[in-house]
mmCIF file of C-alpha atoms in Angstrom:
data_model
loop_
_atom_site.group_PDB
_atom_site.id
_atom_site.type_symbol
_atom_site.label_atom_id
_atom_site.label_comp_id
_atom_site.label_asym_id
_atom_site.label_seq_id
_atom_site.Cartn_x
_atom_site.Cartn_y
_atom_site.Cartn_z
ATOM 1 C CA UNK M 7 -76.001 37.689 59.650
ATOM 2 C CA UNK M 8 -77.327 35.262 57.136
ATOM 3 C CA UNK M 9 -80.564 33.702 57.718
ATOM 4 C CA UNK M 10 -80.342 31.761 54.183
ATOM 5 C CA UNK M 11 -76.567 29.928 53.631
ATOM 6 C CA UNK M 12 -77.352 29.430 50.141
ATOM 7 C CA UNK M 13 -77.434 33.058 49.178
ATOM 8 C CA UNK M 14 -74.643 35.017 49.876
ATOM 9 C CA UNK M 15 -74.939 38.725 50.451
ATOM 10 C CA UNK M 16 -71.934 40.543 51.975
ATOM 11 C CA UNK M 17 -72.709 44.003 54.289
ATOM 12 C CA UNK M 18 -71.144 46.554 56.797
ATOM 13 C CA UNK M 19 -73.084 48.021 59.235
ATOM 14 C CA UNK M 20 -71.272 51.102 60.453
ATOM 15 C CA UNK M 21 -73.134 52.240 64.126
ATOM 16 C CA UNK M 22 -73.720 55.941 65.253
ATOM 17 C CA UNK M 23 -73.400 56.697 69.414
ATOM 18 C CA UNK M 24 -76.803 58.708 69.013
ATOM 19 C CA UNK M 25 -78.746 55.594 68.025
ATOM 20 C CA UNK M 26 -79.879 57.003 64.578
ATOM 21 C CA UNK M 27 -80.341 53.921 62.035
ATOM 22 C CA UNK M 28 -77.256 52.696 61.138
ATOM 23 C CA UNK M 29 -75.986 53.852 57.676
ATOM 24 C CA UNK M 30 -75.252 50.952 55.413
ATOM 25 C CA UNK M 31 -72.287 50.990 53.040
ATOM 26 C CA UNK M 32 -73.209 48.943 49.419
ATOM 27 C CA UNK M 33 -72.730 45.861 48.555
ATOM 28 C CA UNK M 34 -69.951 44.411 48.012
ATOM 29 C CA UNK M 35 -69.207 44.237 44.029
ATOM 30 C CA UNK M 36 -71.053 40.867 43.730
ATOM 31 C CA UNK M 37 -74.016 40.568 41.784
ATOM 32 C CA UNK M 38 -76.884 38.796 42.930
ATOM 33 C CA UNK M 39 -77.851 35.290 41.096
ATOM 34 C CA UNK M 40 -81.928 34.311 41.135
ATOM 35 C CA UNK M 41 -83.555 33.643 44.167
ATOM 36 C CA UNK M 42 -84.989 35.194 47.466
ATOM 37 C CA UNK M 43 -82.875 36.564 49.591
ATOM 38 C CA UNK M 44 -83.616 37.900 53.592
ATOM 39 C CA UNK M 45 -80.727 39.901 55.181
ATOM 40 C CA UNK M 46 -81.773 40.739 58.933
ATOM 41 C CA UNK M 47 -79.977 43.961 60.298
ATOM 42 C CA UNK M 48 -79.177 44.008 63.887
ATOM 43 C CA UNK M 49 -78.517 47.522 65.759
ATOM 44 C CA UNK M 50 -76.687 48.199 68.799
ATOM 45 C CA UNK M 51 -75.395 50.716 71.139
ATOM 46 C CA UNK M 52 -71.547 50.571 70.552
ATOM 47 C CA UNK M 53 -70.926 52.207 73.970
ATOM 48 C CA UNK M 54 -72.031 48.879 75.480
ATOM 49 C CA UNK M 55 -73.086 46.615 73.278
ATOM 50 C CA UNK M 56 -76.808 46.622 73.648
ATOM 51 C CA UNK M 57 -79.308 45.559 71.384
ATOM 52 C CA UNK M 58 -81.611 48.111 69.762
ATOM 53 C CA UNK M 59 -83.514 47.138 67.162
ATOM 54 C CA UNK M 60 -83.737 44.836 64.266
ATOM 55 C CA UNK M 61 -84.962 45.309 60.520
ATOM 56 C CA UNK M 62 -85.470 42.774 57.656
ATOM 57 C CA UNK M 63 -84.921 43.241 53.931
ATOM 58 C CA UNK M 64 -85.916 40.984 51.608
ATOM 59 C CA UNK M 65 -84.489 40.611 47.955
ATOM 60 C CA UNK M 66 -85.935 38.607 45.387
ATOM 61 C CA UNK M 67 -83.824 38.560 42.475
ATOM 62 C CA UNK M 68 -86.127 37.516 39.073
ATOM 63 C CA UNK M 69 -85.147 36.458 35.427
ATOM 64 C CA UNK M 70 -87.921 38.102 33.335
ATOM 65 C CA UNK M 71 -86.232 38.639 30.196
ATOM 66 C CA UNK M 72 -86.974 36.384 27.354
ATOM 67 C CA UNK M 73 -84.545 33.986 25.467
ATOM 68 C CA UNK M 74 -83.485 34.843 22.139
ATOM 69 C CA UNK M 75 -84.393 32.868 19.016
ATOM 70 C CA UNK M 76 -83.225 32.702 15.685
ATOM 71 C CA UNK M 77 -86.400 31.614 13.362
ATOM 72 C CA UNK M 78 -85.221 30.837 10.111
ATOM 73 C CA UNK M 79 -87.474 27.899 8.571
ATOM 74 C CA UNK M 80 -89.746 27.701 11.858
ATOM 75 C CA UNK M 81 -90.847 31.163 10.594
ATOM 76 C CA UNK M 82 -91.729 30.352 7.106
ATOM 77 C CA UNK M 83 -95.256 30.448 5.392
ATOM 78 C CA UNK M 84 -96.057 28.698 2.331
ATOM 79 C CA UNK M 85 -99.227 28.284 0.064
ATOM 80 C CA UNK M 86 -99.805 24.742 -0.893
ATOM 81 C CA UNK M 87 -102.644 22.866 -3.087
ATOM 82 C CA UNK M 88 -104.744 20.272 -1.708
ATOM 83 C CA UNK M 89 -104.866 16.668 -3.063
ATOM 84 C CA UNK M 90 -108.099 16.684 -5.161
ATOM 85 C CA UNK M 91 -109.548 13.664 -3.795
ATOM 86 C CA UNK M 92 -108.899 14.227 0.237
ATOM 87 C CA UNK M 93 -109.084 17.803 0.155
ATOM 88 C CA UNK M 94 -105.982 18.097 2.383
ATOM 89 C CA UNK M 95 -102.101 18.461 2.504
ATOM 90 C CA UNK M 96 -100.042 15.552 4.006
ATOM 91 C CA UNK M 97 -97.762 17.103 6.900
ATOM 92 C CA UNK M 98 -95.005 15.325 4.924
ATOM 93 C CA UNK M 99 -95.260 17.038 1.979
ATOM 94 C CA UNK M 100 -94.230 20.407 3.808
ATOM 95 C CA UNK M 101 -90.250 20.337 3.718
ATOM 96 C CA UNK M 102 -89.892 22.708 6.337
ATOM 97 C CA UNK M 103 -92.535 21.564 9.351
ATOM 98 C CA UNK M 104 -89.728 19.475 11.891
ATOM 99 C CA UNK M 105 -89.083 19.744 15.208
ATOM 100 C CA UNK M 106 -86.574 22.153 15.606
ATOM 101 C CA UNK M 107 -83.390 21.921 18.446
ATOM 102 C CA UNK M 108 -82.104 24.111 20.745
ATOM 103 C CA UNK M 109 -79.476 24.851 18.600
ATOM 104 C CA UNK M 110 -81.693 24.922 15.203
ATOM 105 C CA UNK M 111 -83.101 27.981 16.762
ATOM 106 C CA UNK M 112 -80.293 29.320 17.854
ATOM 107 C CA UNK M 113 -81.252 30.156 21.646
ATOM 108 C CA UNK M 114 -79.767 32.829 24.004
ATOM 109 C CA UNK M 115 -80.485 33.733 26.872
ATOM 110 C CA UNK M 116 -79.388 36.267 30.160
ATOM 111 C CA UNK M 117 -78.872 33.518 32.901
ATOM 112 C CA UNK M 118 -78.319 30.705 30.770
ATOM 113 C CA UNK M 119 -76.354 28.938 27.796
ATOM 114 C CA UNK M 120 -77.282 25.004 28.667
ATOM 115 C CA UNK M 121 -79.427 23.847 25.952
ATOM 116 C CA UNK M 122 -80.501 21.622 28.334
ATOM 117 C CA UNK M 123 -82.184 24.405 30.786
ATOM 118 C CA UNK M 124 -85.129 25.103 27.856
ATOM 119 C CA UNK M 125 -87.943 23.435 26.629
ATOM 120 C CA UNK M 126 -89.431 23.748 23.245
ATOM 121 C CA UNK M 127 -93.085 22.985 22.659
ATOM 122 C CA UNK M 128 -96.133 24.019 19.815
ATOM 123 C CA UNK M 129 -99.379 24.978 19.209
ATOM 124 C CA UNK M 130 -101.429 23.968 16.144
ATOM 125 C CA UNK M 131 -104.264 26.325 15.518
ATOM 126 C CA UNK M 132 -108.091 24.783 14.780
ATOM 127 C CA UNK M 133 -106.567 21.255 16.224
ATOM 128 C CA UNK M 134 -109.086 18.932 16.850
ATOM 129 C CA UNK M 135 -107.116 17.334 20.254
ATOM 130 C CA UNK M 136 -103.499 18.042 21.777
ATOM 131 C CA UNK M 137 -102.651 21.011 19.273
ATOM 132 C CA UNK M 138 -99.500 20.310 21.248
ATOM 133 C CA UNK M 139 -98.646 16.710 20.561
ATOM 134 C CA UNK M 140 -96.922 15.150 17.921
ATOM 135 C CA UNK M 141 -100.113 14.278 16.023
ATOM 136 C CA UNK M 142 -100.898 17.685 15.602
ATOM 137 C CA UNK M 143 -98.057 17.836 13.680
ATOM 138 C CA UNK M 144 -98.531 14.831 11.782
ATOM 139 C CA UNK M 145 -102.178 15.048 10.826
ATOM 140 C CA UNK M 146 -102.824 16.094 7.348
ATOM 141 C CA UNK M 147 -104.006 19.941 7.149
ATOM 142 C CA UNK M 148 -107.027 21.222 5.738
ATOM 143 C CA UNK M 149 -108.222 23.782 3.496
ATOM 144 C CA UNK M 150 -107.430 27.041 4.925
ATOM 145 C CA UNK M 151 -104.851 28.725 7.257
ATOM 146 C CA UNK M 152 -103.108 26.928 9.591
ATOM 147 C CA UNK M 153 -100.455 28.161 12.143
ATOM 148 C CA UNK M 154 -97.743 26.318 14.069
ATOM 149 C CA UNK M 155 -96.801 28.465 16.900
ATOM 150 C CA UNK M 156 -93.237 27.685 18.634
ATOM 151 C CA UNK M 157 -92.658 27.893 21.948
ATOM 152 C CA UNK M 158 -88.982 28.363 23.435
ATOM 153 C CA UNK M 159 -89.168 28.276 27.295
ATOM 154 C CA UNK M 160 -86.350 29.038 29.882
ATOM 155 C CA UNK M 161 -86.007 27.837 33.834
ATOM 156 C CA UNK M 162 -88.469 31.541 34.817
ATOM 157 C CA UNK M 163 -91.048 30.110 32.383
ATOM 158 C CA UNK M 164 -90.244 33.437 30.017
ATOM 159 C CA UNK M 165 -90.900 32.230 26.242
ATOM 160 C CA UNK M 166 -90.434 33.378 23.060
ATOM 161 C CA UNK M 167 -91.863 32.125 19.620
ATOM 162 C CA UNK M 168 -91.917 31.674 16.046
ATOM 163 C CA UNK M 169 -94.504 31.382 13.967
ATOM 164 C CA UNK M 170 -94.967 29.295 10.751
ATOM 165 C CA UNK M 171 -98.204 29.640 8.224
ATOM 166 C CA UNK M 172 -99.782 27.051 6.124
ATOM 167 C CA UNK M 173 -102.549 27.775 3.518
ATOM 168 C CA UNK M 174 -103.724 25.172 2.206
ATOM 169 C CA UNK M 175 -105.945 25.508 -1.292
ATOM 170 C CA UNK M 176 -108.075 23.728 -3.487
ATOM 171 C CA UNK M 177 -106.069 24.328 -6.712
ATOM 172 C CA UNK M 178 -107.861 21.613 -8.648
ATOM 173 C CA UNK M 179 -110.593 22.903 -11.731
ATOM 174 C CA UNK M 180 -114.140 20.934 -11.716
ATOM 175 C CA UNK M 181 -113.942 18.092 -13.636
ATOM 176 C CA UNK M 182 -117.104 18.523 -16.128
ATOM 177 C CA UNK M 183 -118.665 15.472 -18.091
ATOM 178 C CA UNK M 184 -119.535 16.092 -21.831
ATOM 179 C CA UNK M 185 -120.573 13.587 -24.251
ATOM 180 C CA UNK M 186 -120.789 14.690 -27.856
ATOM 181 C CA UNK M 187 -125.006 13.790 -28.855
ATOM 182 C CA UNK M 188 -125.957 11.687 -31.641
ATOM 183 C CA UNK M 189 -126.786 12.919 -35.347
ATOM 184 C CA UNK M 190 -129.779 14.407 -36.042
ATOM 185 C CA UNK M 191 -131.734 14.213 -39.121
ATOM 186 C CA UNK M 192 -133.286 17.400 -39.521
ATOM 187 C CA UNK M 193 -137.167 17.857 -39.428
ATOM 188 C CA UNK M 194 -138.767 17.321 -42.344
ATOM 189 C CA UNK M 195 -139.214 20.049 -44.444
ATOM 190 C CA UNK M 196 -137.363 22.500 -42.048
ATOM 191 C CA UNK M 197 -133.519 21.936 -42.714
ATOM 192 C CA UNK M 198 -133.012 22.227 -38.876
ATOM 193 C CA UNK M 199 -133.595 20.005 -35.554
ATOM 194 C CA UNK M 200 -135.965 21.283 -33.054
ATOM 195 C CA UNK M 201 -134.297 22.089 -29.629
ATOM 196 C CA UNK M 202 -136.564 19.687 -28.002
ATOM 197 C CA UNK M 203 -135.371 16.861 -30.329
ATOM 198 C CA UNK M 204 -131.655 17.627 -29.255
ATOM 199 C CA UNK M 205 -132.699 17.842 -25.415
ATOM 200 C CA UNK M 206 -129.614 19.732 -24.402
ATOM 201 C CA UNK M 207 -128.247 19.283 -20.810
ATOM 202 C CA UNK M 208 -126.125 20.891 -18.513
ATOM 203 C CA UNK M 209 -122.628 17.775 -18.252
ATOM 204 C CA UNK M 210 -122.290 16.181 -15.030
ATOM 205 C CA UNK M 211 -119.582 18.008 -13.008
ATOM 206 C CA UNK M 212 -117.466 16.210 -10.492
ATOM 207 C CA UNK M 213 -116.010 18.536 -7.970
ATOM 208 C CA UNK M 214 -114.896 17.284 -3.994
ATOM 209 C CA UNK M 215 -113.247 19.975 -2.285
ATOM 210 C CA UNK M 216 -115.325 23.429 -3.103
ATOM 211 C CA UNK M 217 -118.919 24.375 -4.071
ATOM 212 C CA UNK M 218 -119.651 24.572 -8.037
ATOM 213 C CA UNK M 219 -121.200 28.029 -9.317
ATOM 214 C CA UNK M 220 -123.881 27.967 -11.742
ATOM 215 C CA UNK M 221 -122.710 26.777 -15.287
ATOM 216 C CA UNK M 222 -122.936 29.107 -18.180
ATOM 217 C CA UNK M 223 -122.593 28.340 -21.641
ATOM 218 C CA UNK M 224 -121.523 29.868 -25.505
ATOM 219 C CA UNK M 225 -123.449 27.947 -28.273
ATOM 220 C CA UNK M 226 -121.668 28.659 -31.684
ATOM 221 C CA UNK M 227 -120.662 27.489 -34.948
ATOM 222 C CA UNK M 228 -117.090 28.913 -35.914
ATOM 223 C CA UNK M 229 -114.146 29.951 -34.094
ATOM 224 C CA UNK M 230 -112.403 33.340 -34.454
ATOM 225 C CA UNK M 231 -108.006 32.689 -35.778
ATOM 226 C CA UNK M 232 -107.225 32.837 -32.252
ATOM 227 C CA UNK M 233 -109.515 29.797 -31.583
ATOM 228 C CA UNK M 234 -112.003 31.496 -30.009
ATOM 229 C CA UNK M 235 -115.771 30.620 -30.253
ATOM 230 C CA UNK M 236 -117.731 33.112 -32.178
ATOM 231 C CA UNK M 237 -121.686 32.998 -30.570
ATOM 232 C CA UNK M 238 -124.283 32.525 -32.603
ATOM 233 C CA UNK M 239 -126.411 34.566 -30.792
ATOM 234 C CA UNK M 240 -129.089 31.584 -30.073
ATOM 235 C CA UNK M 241 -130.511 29.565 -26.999
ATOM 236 C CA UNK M 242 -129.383 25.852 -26.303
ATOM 237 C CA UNK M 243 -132.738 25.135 -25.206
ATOM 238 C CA UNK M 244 -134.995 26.596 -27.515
ATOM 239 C CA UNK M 245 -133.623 27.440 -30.454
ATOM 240 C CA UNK M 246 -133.254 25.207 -33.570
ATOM 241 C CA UNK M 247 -130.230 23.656 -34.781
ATOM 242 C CA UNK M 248 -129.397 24.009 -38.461
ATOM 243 C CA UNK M 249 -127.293 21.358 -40.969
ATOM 244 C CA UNK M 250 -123.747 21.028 -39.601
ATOM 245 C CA UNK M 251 -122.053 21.076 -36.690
ATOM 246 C CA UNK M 252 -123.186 22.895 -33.841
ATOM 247 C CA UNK M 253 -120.932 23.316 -31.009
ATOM 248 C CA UNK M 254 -121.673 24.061 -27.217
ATOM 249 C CA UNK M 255 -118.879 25.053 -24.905
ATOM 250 C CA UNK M 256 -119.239 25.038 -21.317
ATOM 251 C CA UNK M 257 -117.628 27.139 -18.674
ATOM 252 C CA UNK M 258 -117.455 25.691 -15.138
ATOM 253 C CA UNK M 259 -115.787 27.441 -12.038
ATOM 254 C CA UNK M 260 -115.955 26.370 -8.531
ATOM 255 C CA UNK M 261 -115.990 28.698 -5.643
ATOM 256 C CA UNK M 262 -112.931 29.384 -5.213
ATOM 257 C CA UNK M 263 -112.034 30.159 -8.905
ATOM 258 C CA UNK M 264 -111.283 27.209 -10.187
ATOM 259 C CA UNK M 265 -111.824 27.115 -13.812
ATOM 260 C CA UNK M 266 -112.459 24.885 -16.648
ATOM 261 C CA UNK M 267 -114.834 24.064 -19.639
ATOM 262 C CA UNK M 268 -115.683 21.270 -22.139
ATOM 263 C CA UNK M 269 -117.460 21.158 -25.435
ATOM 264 C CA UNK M 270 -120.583 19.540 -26.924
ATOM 265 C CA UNK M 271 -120.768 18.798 -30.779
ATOM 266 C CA UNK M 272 -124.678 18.569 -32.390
ATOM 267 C CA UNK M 273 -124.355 17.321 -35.885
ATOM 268 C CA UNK M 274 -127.652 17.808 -38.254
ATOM 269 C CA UNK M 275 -127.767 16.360 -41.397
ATOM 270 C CA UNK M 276 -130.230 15.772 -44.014
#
């Protein structure tokens, strides 16, 4: 007896004389596709046909295995450097961030092969919005980690993903400001310039996308045969400057380690 037409479970009830519950042979080699199914069992006395009892047994067949996915590029990560004036990738400029198909990801599943029986969708972490819309894929991405998560969905709402990672960095040095000073004439009598007639300054330092440490400095008058300043061994700000050329190099780093310098040039003459 069928209570539900639309799933089809074959049985044999064989019947004792002494009323004990029937014994019931298998199934029939047919497997079961999804769904509920209610089989009612119906005893009687075989002697003369009377009714005796009834049971029901309910079956509820359930897909809870995942699909399978093939990640490839919608697994990738990737470091990238921020534009120095926005501070932030363009979603363009990442090769490998698309929508992927179906097929791209090269689905399987238990109960299905019809592309058209899954859904793909995504998740954008730190999204300001629909993490799950197209503009989350579109915006441009900050500095930091992002993640795109991938979603692949079949008909029991069982899903499987793929990750990809985006770091995003501020690659760009400081850009310092120095301006070579204007000759000296050296104090009278002394041979040298006072350090308050020079003035010395720290350059202007132009830097958008991280925090600039404090600037340091070596103040020196010849270079070693690699290039390399030799210090003099004296203060930019209080010590004098002698006849010549006097040079100031300074070091900036941001935050992030960034790093650049430039160089100041004091000429004293007589």
């Amino acid at each position: 007896y069928y209570e539900d037409l639309a799933y089809v479970c074959e049985y044999k009830i064989m019947q004792k004389t002494n009323f004990e519950l029937a014994e019931i042979s298998k199934f029939e080699n047919k497997p079961l596709t999804k769904g509920t199914y209610r089989i009612i069992w119906r005893f009687q006395n075989e002697l003369n046909g009377a009714s005796i009892d009834s049971c029901v047994t309910t079956i509820t067949v359930k897909d809870v295995i995942a699909p399978t996915v093939i990640c490839g590029d919608w697994e990738k990560s990737g470091t990238f450097a921020a534009d120095p004036l926005t501070c932030k990738l363009k979603a363009e400029e990442i090769e490998w961030l698309k929508k992927p198909t179906v097929e791209e990801l090269g689905v399987s599943d238990n109960c299905t092969t019809d592309p058209a029986k899954f859904t793909i969708s995504w998740n954008r972490s730190g999204f300001v919005g629909n993490a799950g819309s197209d503009v989350a894929l579109t915006s441009p991405f900050d500095i930091g980690t992002t993640t795109i998560t991938w979603i692949v969905t079949d008909e029991s709402n069982n899903s499987s993903k793929c990750v990809q990672t985006i770091n995003v960095e501020d690659m760009t040095p400081p850009i310092p400001m120095c301006l070579d000073l204007d000759t000296f004439h050296a104090d009278d009598g002394l041979c040298v310039v006072s350090a308050e007639r020079v003035n010395i300054k720290e350059p202007r330092v132009e830097e958008k996308c991280s925090s600039v440490l404090p600037i340091g400095y070596v103040r020196y008058r010849e270079v070693d045969s690699d290039g390399n300043p030799i210090p003099d061994g004296k203060d930019a700000y209080s010590d004098p400057y002698e006849l010549g050329d006097t040079y100031i190099k300074w070091l900036i780093s941001d935050a992030v380690g960034n790093d650049t310098f430039c160089i100041q040039k004091i000429t004293v003459v007589d």
